[in-house]
Short mmCIF file of C-alpha atoms in Angstrom, two decimals:
data_model
loop_
_atom_site.label_atom_id
_atom_site.label_comp_id
_atom_site.label_asym_id
_atom_site.label_seq_id
_atom_site.Cartn_x
_atom_site.Cartn_y
_atom_site.Cartn_z
CA MET K 13 26.90 -59.00 -53.75
CA THR K 14 29.65 -58.07 -51.43
CA PHE K 15 30.90 -54.34 -50.86
CA PRO K 16 33.83 -53.03 -50.29
CA GLU K 17 35.37 -53.11 -47.00
CA GLY K 18 34.45 -50.11 -44.70
CA PHE K 19 31.13 -49.02 -46.77
CA THR K 20 29.30 -47.62 -44.50
CA TRP K 21 26.13 -48.76 -43.93
CA GLY K 22 22.94 -46.59 -42.14
CA VAL K 23 19.54 -44.85 -41.38
CA ALA K 24 18.26 -41.72 -41.25
CA THR K 25 16.28 -39.01 -39.46
CA ALA K 26 15.53 -35.67 -39.19
CA ALA K 27 14.40 -33.51 -36.06
CA HIS K 28 11.48 -31.88 -36.54
CA GLN K 29 10.32 -35.33 -38.33
CA ILE K 30 10.59 -37.36 -34.70
CA GLU K 31 11.72 -34.82 -32.06
CA GLY K 32 8.52 -33.20 -31.03
CA GLY K 33 7.56 -30.12 -29.56
CA ASN K 34 9.22 -28.11 -31.98
CA VAL K 35 7.33 -25.22 -31.55
CA ASN K 36 9.66 -22.67 -32.75
CA ASN K 37 9.73 -23.03 -36.42
CA ASP K 38 8.21 -22.27 -39.08
CA TRP K 39 6.94 -25.69 -39.66
CA TRP K 40 5.45 -25.88 -36.90
CA GLU K 41 3.25 -22.56 -37.49
CA TRP K 42 2.84 -23.56 -41.02
CA GLU K 43 1.64 -27.68 -39.61
CA HIS K 44 -0.90 -25.37 -37.77
CA ASN K 45 -2.53 -23.12 -40.49
CA PRO K 46 -5.71 -24.63 -41.34
CA ALA K 47 -4.80 -23.29 -45.46
CA SER K 48 -1.65 -24.49 -45.22
CA GLY K 49 -3.40 -28.16 -46.08
CA THR K 50 -1.03 -30.17 -43.79
CA LEU K 51 -2.89 -33.61 -42.78
CA ALA K 52 -1.79 -33.37 -39.25
CA PRO K 53 0.79 -31.71 -36.86
CA SER K 54 3.88 -32.92 -35.84
CA GLY K 55 2.85 -32.62 -32.43
CA ASP K 56 4.77 -34.73 -29.52
CA ALA K 57 6.12 -36.82 -32.92
CA CYS K 58 8.03 -39.94 -31.66
CA ASP K 59 9.38 -38.65 -28.26
CA SER K 60 12.93 -38.60 -29.77
CA PHE K 61 13.51 -35.46 -28.09
CA HIS K 62 13.81 -37.14 -25.28
CA ARG K 63 14.36 -41.07 -26.18
CA TRP K 64 16.82 -40.37 -28.24
CA ARG K 65 18.85 -42.70 -26.44
CA GLU K 66 16.44 -45.37 -27.31
CA ASP K 67 16.74 -44.33 -31.01
CA VAL K 68 20.51 -44.65 -30.58
CA ASN K 69 20.49 -47.53 -29.11
CA LEU K 70 18.33 -49.59 -31.69
CA VAL K 71 20.69 -48.39 -34.29
CA ALA K 72 23.67 -50.29 -32.23
CA GLU K 73 21.38 -53.15 -31.87
CA LEU K 74 20.90 -54.03 -35.44
CA GLY K 75 24.85 -53.55 -36.20
CA LEU K 76 24.55 -50.35 -38.10
CA SER K 77 27.97 -48.38 -38.86
CA ALA K 78 26.34 -44.92 -38.85
CA TYR K 79 22.96 -42.42 -37.90
CA ARG K 80 22.20 -39.54 -39.79
CA PHE K 81 20.32 -37.32 -37.23
CA SER K 82 19.27 -33.41 -37.64
CA LEU K 83 20.06 -30.39 -35.58
CA GLU K 84 17.08 -28.46 -34.74
CA TRP K 85 18.43 -25.19 -35.47
CA SER K 86 15.26 -23.49 -33.35
CA ARG K 87 16.51 -24.96 -30.55
CA ILE K 88 20.03 -23.48 -30.58
CA GLU K 89 19.28 -20.40 -31.70
CA PRO K 90 15.95 -19.31 -30.43
CA ALA K 91 16.37 -16.19 -30.64
CA GLU K 92 18.52 -14.31 -33.09
CA GLY K 93 21.74 -14.44 -31.66
CA GLU K 94 20.63 -16.18 -28.66
CA PHE K 95 21.89 -19.75 -28.29
CA SER K 96 21.16 -22.53 -26.35
CA ILE K 97 23.69 -24.10 -24.25
CA ALA K 98 21.31 -27.09 -23.06
CA ALA K 99 20.16 -27.65 -26.72
CA LEU K 100 23.60 -28.15 -27.83
CA GLU K 101 24.71 -30.12 -24.94
CA HIS K 102 21.74 -32.44 -25.99
CA TYR K 103 23.35 -33.04 -29.60
CA ARG K 104 26.89 -33.38 -28.19
CA ARG K 105 25.41 -36.31 -25.75
CA ILE K 106 23.77 -38.05 -28.80
CA CYS K 107 27.19 -37.77 -30.75
CA ALA K 108 28.80 -38.90 -27.92
CA ALA K 109 26.63 -42.06 -27.48
CA CYS K 110 26.93 -42.82 -31.18
CA HIS K 111 30.69 -42.83 -30.58
CA GLY K 112 30.30 -45.19 -27.49
CA HIS K 113 28.49 -48.01 -29.87
CA GLY K 114 30.60 -47.52 -32.52
CA ILE K 115 28.26 -45.71 -34.82
CA VAL K 116 29.61 -42.67 -36.91
CA PRO K 117 27.27 -40.04 -35.80
CA VAL K 118 26.20 -38.33 -39.37
CA VAL K 119 25.03 -34.67 -38.50
CA THR K 120 22.20 -32.47 -41.05
CA PHE K 121 22.89 -28.94 -39.77
CA HIS K 122 19.38 -28.04 -41.96
CA HIS K 123 16.14 -30.18 -42.82
CA PHE K 124 13.57 -28.21 -43.81
CA THR K 125 13.06 -26.03 -40.59
CA THR K 126 14.17 -22.69 -39.73
CA PRO K 127 13.58 -20.65 -36.64
CA ARG K 128 10.87 -18.28 -36.28
CA TRP K 129 12.37 -15.15 -35.93
CA LEU K 130 13.98 -15.73 -39.66
CA SER K 131 11.32 -16.73 -41.64
CA ALA K 132 9.50 -14.01 -40.05
CA ARG K 133 12.02 -11.67 -42.53
CA GLY K 134 11.78 -13.63 -44.83
CA GLY K 135 13.71 -16.93 -44.26
CA TRP K 136 15.56 -17.70 -47.24
CA GLU K 137 14.87 -14.69 -49.35
CA SER K 138 16.54 -12.56 -46.21
CA ALA K 139 19.41 -10.31 -47.56
CA ASP K 140 21.69 -12.23 -44.76
CA ALA K 141 20.23 -15.49 -44.81
CA ALA K 142 23.11 -17.23 -45.14
CA GLU K 143 25.09 -15.49 -42.88
CA CYS K 144 23.12 -16.35 -40.33
CA PHE K 145 22.93 -19.78 -41.08
CA ALA K 146 26.54 -19.96 -41.26
CA ARG K 147 26.65 -18.25 -38.19
CA PHE K 148 24.58 -21.03 -36.70
CA VAL K 149 26.90 -23.28 -38.10
CA THR K 150 30.06 -21.81 -36.74
CA ARG K 151 28.46 -21.82 -33.20
CA ALA K 152 27.40 -25.49 -33.04
CA THR K 153 30.60 -26.76 -34.83
CA ALA K 154 32.48 -24.63 -32.24
CA TYR K 155 30.50 -27.12 -28.97
CA LEU K 156 30.19 -30.23 -31.52
CA GLY K 157 32.96 -30.52 -33.93
CA ASP K 158 35.51 -32.76 -32.29
CA LEU K 159 32.64 -35.53 -31.81
CA ILE K 160 30.78 -35.26 -35.59
CA GLY K 161 31.77 -38.02 -37.65
CA TRP K 162 30.28 -36.96 -41.11
CA ALA K 163 28.38 -33.84 -41.56
CA CYS K 164 25.64 -32.82 -44.08
CA THR K 165 25.40 -29.12 -44.25
CA ILE K 166 21.85 -28.42 -45.66
CA ASN K 167 19.21 -31.50 -46.62
CA GLU K 168 17.62 -31.20 -50.32
CA PRO K 169 17.48 -27.60 -50.57
CA ASN K 170 15.93 -27.87 -53.94
CA VAL K 171 12.94 -29.24 -52.39
CA VAL K 172 13.12 -26.43 -50.31
CA GLY K 173 12.39 -24.20 -53.18
CA VAL K 174 10.23 -26.74 -55.00
CA MET K 175 7.64 -27.35 -52.89
CA GLY K 176 7.66 -23.65 -51.02
CA TYR K 177 7.80 -21.59 -54.18
CA PHE K 178 6.05 -23.62 -56.79
CA GLN K 179 3.78 -26.32 -55.55
CA GLY K 180 2.97 -24.28 -52.20
CA GLN K 181 2.76 -27.35 -49.98
CA TYR K 182 5.89 -26.14 -47.86
CA PRO K 183 6.56 -23.09 -46.34
CA PRO K 184 5.72 -20.40 -47.02
CA GLY K 185 3.56 -21.28 -49.48
CA VAL K 186 4.39 -19.67 -52.65
CA LYS K 187 3.19 -21.53 -55.80
CA ASP K 188 4.37 -21.23 -59.26
CA ASP K 189 7.10 -18.28 -58.82
CA PHE K 190 10.03 -19.30 -60.89
CA PHE K 191 11.87 -15.51 -59.47
CA ARG K 192 11.67 -16.13 -55.94
CA PHE K 193 12.53 -20.21 -56.66
CA ALA K 194 15.83 -19.45 -58.08
CA GLY K 195 16.53 -16.58 -55.77
CA VAL K 196 15.61 -19.44 -52.86
CA ASN K 197 18.74 -21.55 -54.22
CA ASN K 198 20.72 -19.18 -55.01
CA ALA K 199 20.78 -18.29 -51.62
CA MET K 200 21.15 -21.91 -50.23
CA ILE K 201 23.69 -22.51 -52.42
CA SER K 202 25.54 -19.50 -50.85
CA ALA K 203 24.33 -20.85 -47.70
CA HIS K 204 26.06 -24.60 -48.52
CA HIS K 205 29.57 -23.00 -49.19
CA LEU K 206 29.52 -20.34 -46.29
CA ALA K 207 28.69 -23.73 -44.01
CA VAL K 208 31.64 -25.55 -45.61
CA GLU K 209 33.87 -22.91 -44.61
CA ALA K 210 32.56 -22.71 -41.38
CA LEU K 211 32.74 -27.00 -40.77
CA ARG K 212 36.63 -26.63 -41.46
CA SER K 213 37.14 -23.94 -39.66
CA GLY K 214 35.86 -25.70 -36.63
CA PRO K 215 37.51 -28.65 -34.05
CA GLY K 216 37.17 -31.83 -35.40
CA ARG K 217 38.06 -33.10 -38.99
CA PHE K 218 35.84 -34.80 -40.77
CA PRO K 219 33.89 -35.42 -44.55
CA VAL K 220 31.39 -32.45 -45.44
CA GLY K 221 28.96 -32.41 -48.13
CA LEU K 222 25.61 -31.85 -49.28
CA THR K 223 22.10 -33.89 -49.87
CA LEU K 224 20.20 -33.50 -53.20
CA SER K 225 16.81 -35.03 -53.70
CA MET K 226 16.74 -36.79 -57.19
CA ALA K 227 15.36 -38.58 -59.40
CA GLU K 228 14.90 -40.99 -62.27
CA ILE K 229 13.80 -38.27 -65.10
CA VAL K 230 12.23 -39.93 -67.95
CA ALA K 231 11.44 -37.99 -71.04
CA LYS K 232 8.36 -38.79 -72.81
CA PRO K 233 8.05 -38.32 -76.73
CA GLY K 234 8.22 -34.12 -77.31
CA GLY K 235 9.49 -34.14 -73.25
CA GLU K 236 13.27 -34.09 -73.67
CA GLU K 237 13.52 -30.35 -73.45
CA LEU K 238 11.51 -30.20 -70.42
CA ALA K 239 13.01 -33.05 -69.27
CA ALA K 240 16.70 -31.43 -69.66
CA ALA K 241 15.45 -28.50 -68.18
CA ALA K 242 14.12 -30.31 -64.94
CA GLU K 243 17.60 -31.84 -64.40
CA GLU K 244 19.47 -28.63 -64.42
CA THR K 245 17.17 -26.48 -62.64
CA LEU K 246 16.24 -29.34 -59.88
CA GLU K 247 19.88 -31.22 -59.40
CA ASN K 248 22.61 -29.96 -61.56
CA VAL K 249 23.08 -26.30 -60.60
CA PHE K 250 23.57 -27.86 -56.74
CA LEU K 251 25.77 -30.63 -57.90
CA ARG K 252 27.92 -28.32 -59.45
CA ALA K 253 27.87 -26.28 -56.41
CA THR K 254 29.80 -29.12 -54.21
CA GLY K 255 33.16 -28.90 -56.21
CA ASP K 256 35.34 -28.41 -53.11
CA ASP K 257 33.08 -31.15 -50.96
CA ASP K 258 34.49 -34.51 -49.55
CA PHE K 259 30.66 -36.30 -50.69
CA VAL K 260 27.76 -35.68 -52.45
CA GLY K 261 24.63 -37.26 -50.58
CA VAL K 262 22.07 -38.94 -53.21
CA GLN K 263 18.54 -39.23 -51.60
CA CYS K 264 16.52 -40.97 -54.12
CA TYR K 265 13.07 -42.91 -54.09
CA THR K 266 11.28 -43.00 -57.71
CA ARG K 267 11.35 -41.71 -61.31
CA MET K 268 9.45 -38.66 -62.66
CA HIS K 269 7.97 -38.50 -66.27
CA PHE K 270 8.26 -35.33 -68.64
CA GLY K 271 6.04 -34.95 -71.86
CA PRO K 272 5.58 -31.84 -74.17
CA GLU K 273 3.44 -30.15 -71.32
CA GLY K 274 5.62 -30.72 -68.39
CA VAL K 275 5.24 -33.24 -66.09
CA ALA K 276 3.74 -36.28 -67.04
CA ASP K 277 1.21 -39.13 -65.73
CA ASN K 278 3.31 -42.05 -63.76
CA ASP K 279 3.26 -45.06 -65.84
CA PRO K 280 0.09 -47.38 -64.87
CA ASP K 281 1.85 -50.20 -64.91
CA VAL K 282 4.53 -49.18 -62.10
CA PRO K 283 2.87 -49.79 -58.81
CA LEU K 284 2.50 -46.70 -56.13
CA THR K 285 3.84 -46.19 -52.69
CA GLN K 286 2.01 -44.61 -50.21
CA MET K 287 3.83 -41.27 -51.23
CA GLY K 288 1.79 -41.48 -55.05
CA ASP K 289 5.16 -42.25 -56.42
CA GLU K 290 6.42 -45.04 -58.49
CA ARG K 291 7.76 -47.87 -56.71
CA TRP K 292 11.04 -47.47 -58.63
CA PRO K 293 14.27 -48.80 -56.39
CA ARG K 294 16.31 -48.82 -59.58
CA ALA K 295 16.62 -45.11 -59.18
CA VAL K 296 19.78 -45.83 -56.91
CA GLU K 297 21.41 -46.32 -59.93
CA HIS K 298 20.16 -43.59 -62.62
CA THR K 299 20.91 -41.17 -59.77
CA VAL K 300 24.31 -42.17 -58.29
CA ARG K 301 25.40 -42.32 -61.78
CA ARG K 302 24.46 -39.05 -62.82
CA ALA K 303 25.57 -37.51 -59.33
CA ALA K 304 29.05 -39.14 -59.91
CA ALA K 305 29.46 -37.29 -63.53
CA VAL K 306 28.01 -34.35 -62.92
CA SER K 307 29.64 -33.53 -59.61
CA GLY K 308 33.38 -35.49 -60.02
CA ARG K 309 32.90 -36.11 -56.58
CA PRO K 310 32.43 -38.99 -53.98
CA ILE K 311 28.98 -40.78 -53.67
CA VAL K 312 26.75 -41.20 -50.47
CA VAL K 313 23.29 -42.65 -50.77
CA THR K 314 22.18 -40.40 -47.52
CA GLU K 315 18.60 -41.41 -47.76
CA ASN K 316 16.15 -44.34 -49.92
CA GLY K 317 13.17 -46.23 -48.94
CA ILE K 318 10.23 -47.14 -49.29
CA ALA K 319 6.58 -45.47 -47.80
CA THR K 320 4.28 -48.82 -47.29
CA GLU K 321 1.86 -50.59 -44.38
CA ASP K 322 3.54 -53.86 -46.31
CA ASP K 323 6.78 -54.58 -44.65
CA THR K 324 7.60 -57.46 -46.84
CA GLU K 325 7.33 -54.93 -49.80
CA ARG K 326 9.84 -52.74 -47.92
CA VAL K 327 12.60 -55.99 -47.66
CA SER K 328 11.66 -56.52 -51.58
CA PHE K 329 11.92 -52.74 -52.26
CA LEU K 330 15.07 -52.13 -50.34
CA SER K 331 16.72 -55.30 -51.51
CA ASP K 332 16.08 -54.47 -55.03
CA ALA K 333 17.41 -50.92 -54.07
CA ILE K 334 20.92 -51.92 -52.93
CA ALA K 335 21.05 -54.28 -55.67
CA SER K 336 21.16 -51.43 -57.95
CA ALA K 337 23.39 -49.22 -55.42
CA HIS K 338 25.82 -52.66 -55.90
CA ALA K 339 25.73 -52.29 -59.64
CA CYS K 340 27.63 -48.48 -59.37
CA VAL K 341 30.69 -50.21 -57.02
CA GLU K 342 31.04 -52.63 -59.58
CA ALA K 343 31.02 -49.82 -62.39
CA GLY K 344 33.78 -48.43 -60.23
CA ILE K 345 32.12 -44.99 -59.33
CA ASP K 346 33.04 -44.13 -55.60
CA LEU K 347 29.87 -45.07 -53.40
CA ARG K 348 30.70 -45.08 -50.02
CA GLY K 349 27.79 -45.99 -48.07
CA TYR K 350 24.13 -45.94 -47.91
CA PHE K 351 21.45 -45.28 -45.81
CA VAL K 352 17.73 -46.29 -45.48
CA TRP K 353 15.02 -43.76 -44.44
CA SER K 354 14.16 -43.78 -42.27
CA LEU K 355 14.61 -45.51 -38.71
CA LEU K 356 11.33 -44.89 -37.49
CA ASP K 357 7.51 -44.11 -38.76
CA ASN K 358 7.48 -40.98 -38.61
CA PHE K 359 5.64 -37.09 -39.01
CA GLU K 360 5.75 -36.86 -43.26
CA TRP K 361 5.67 -33.17 -43.45
CA HIS K 362 2.40 -32.03 -44.97
CA LEU K 363 1.08 -36.11 -45.49
CA GLY K 364 1.22 -36.13 -41.75
CA TYR K 365 1.65 -39.68 -40.24
CA GLY K 366 0.11 -41.54 -43.14
CA PRO K 367 3.51 -42.90 -45.42
CA LYS K 368 5.10 -45.20 -43.22
CA PHE K 369 8.79 -45.29 -43.98
CA GLY K 370 9.94 -46.81 -41.01
CA LEU K 371 12.19 -49.51 -40.28
CA ALA K 372 10.32 -49.09 -37.03
CA SER K 373 6.72 -48.20 -35.72
CA VAL K 374 6.33 -45.92 -32.68
CA ALA K 375 3.36 -47.09 -30.48
CA ALA K 376 0.97 -44.48 -30.12
CA GLY K 377 0.83 -42.99 -26.73
CA THR K 378 3.90 -45.15 -25.11
CA PHE K 379 6.14 -44.56 -28.23
CA GLU K 380 7.66 -48.05 -27.96
CA ARG K 381 10.30 -49.09 -30.74
CA ARG K 382 8.68 -51.78 -32.57
CA PRO K 383 11.72 -53.24 -35.30
CA LYS K 384 9.58 -54.54 -38.01
CA PRO K 385 11.12 -57.60 -39.98
CA SER K 386 12.79 -55.36 -42.62
CA ALA K 387 15.02 -53.97 -39.40
CA HIS K 388 16.52 -56.94 -38.81
CA TRP K 389 16.58 -58.19 -42.71
CA TYR K 390 18.77 -54.92 -43.07
CA GLY K 391 20.52 -55.23 -40.06
CA GLU K 392 22.02 -58.32 -41.21
CA VAL K 393 22.96 -57.08 -44.65
CA ALA K 394 25.09 -54.59 -43.06
CA ARG K 395 26.44 -57.36 -40.87
CA GLN K 396 27.65 -59.32 -44.06
CA ASN K 397 28.32 -56.17 -45.83
CA ALA K 398 26.92 -57.96 -49.07
CA LEU K 399 23.14 -58.88 -50.19
CA PHE K 400 22.60 -62.83 -50.46
CA THR K 401 20.70 -64.00 -53.51
CA GLY K 402 17.67 -65.44 -52.47
CA TYR K 403 17.45 -64.01 -48.86
CA VAL K 404 14.50 -61.74 -49.11
#
């Protein structure tokens, strides 16, 4: 299964999940609140704030062509209107190192974490939240823009709303408040549009897009109306907001079932991952097709992977997922890249360090990166730009 010339093979991380010591954002505060239900604090994470060179070198050694990572807003703007040149220079060095290895730096500007100074006055519910984010993007782009390869404005804005205002497992821990959920969605769409404008107004010329969490949504008998409503509220409102973007980042892992009462049980015949989700690699084809149809934009799979201790299962899952992506290419969909989540076993938000998504493990105490067989397998797929039958 050969992919088009120039197809991008990458791997993804996020600042708070790997850097360690991000004490000035809302997640650090949340994970240290016993009432939050978070299983463990992030602590030192993978110490990537200091060991980022090892991470970039590992991406290069695997033969991948792109590295997606995020900027930690609370490091760059630790107090409102106060910007850290040292923090900006840190991320500029990461971008430069990527270029030195022939790797495209794919920079995400918001990956779930918000500075405490903004969260203290309402976070994304603040009247000026979108403008604050746009100011941050403007300053960061002025410093980094000439080295950015691709830019992702906001990571999974739909997850910020659902987990923070429906399930209550992410900050600010609100449950079942549709009005506040809708308001946050609107604020994030506004922030995305302002960020796109800021990115295109600064130095450098690079593709700009939004990344969205998507699932293969399945209606059980009597659940058709709720399934359609879920697609509209969780996905379509954001997909329609990308009309002027250069790409849509699809982030998919599984499928969801809806019955007449709402979210329904998983299929008992489908095995589960460590996240409690169905092991469903074919979600890639479904979500890429939907994203392309609704948005009309080129698509990049900016996250896909599996939480498992069994690395043989990881290779099997990724093989099926990449085959699913190839079916989209054969169907004529403008799919431009595929990124595995994640480079490293890392902090998985409210679930702590239990789920293992990484192509490499991180040794406790020493932080040594230890590539798994799946890392070398995926690197070979990238080098060949093809998936070979029987190579699993």
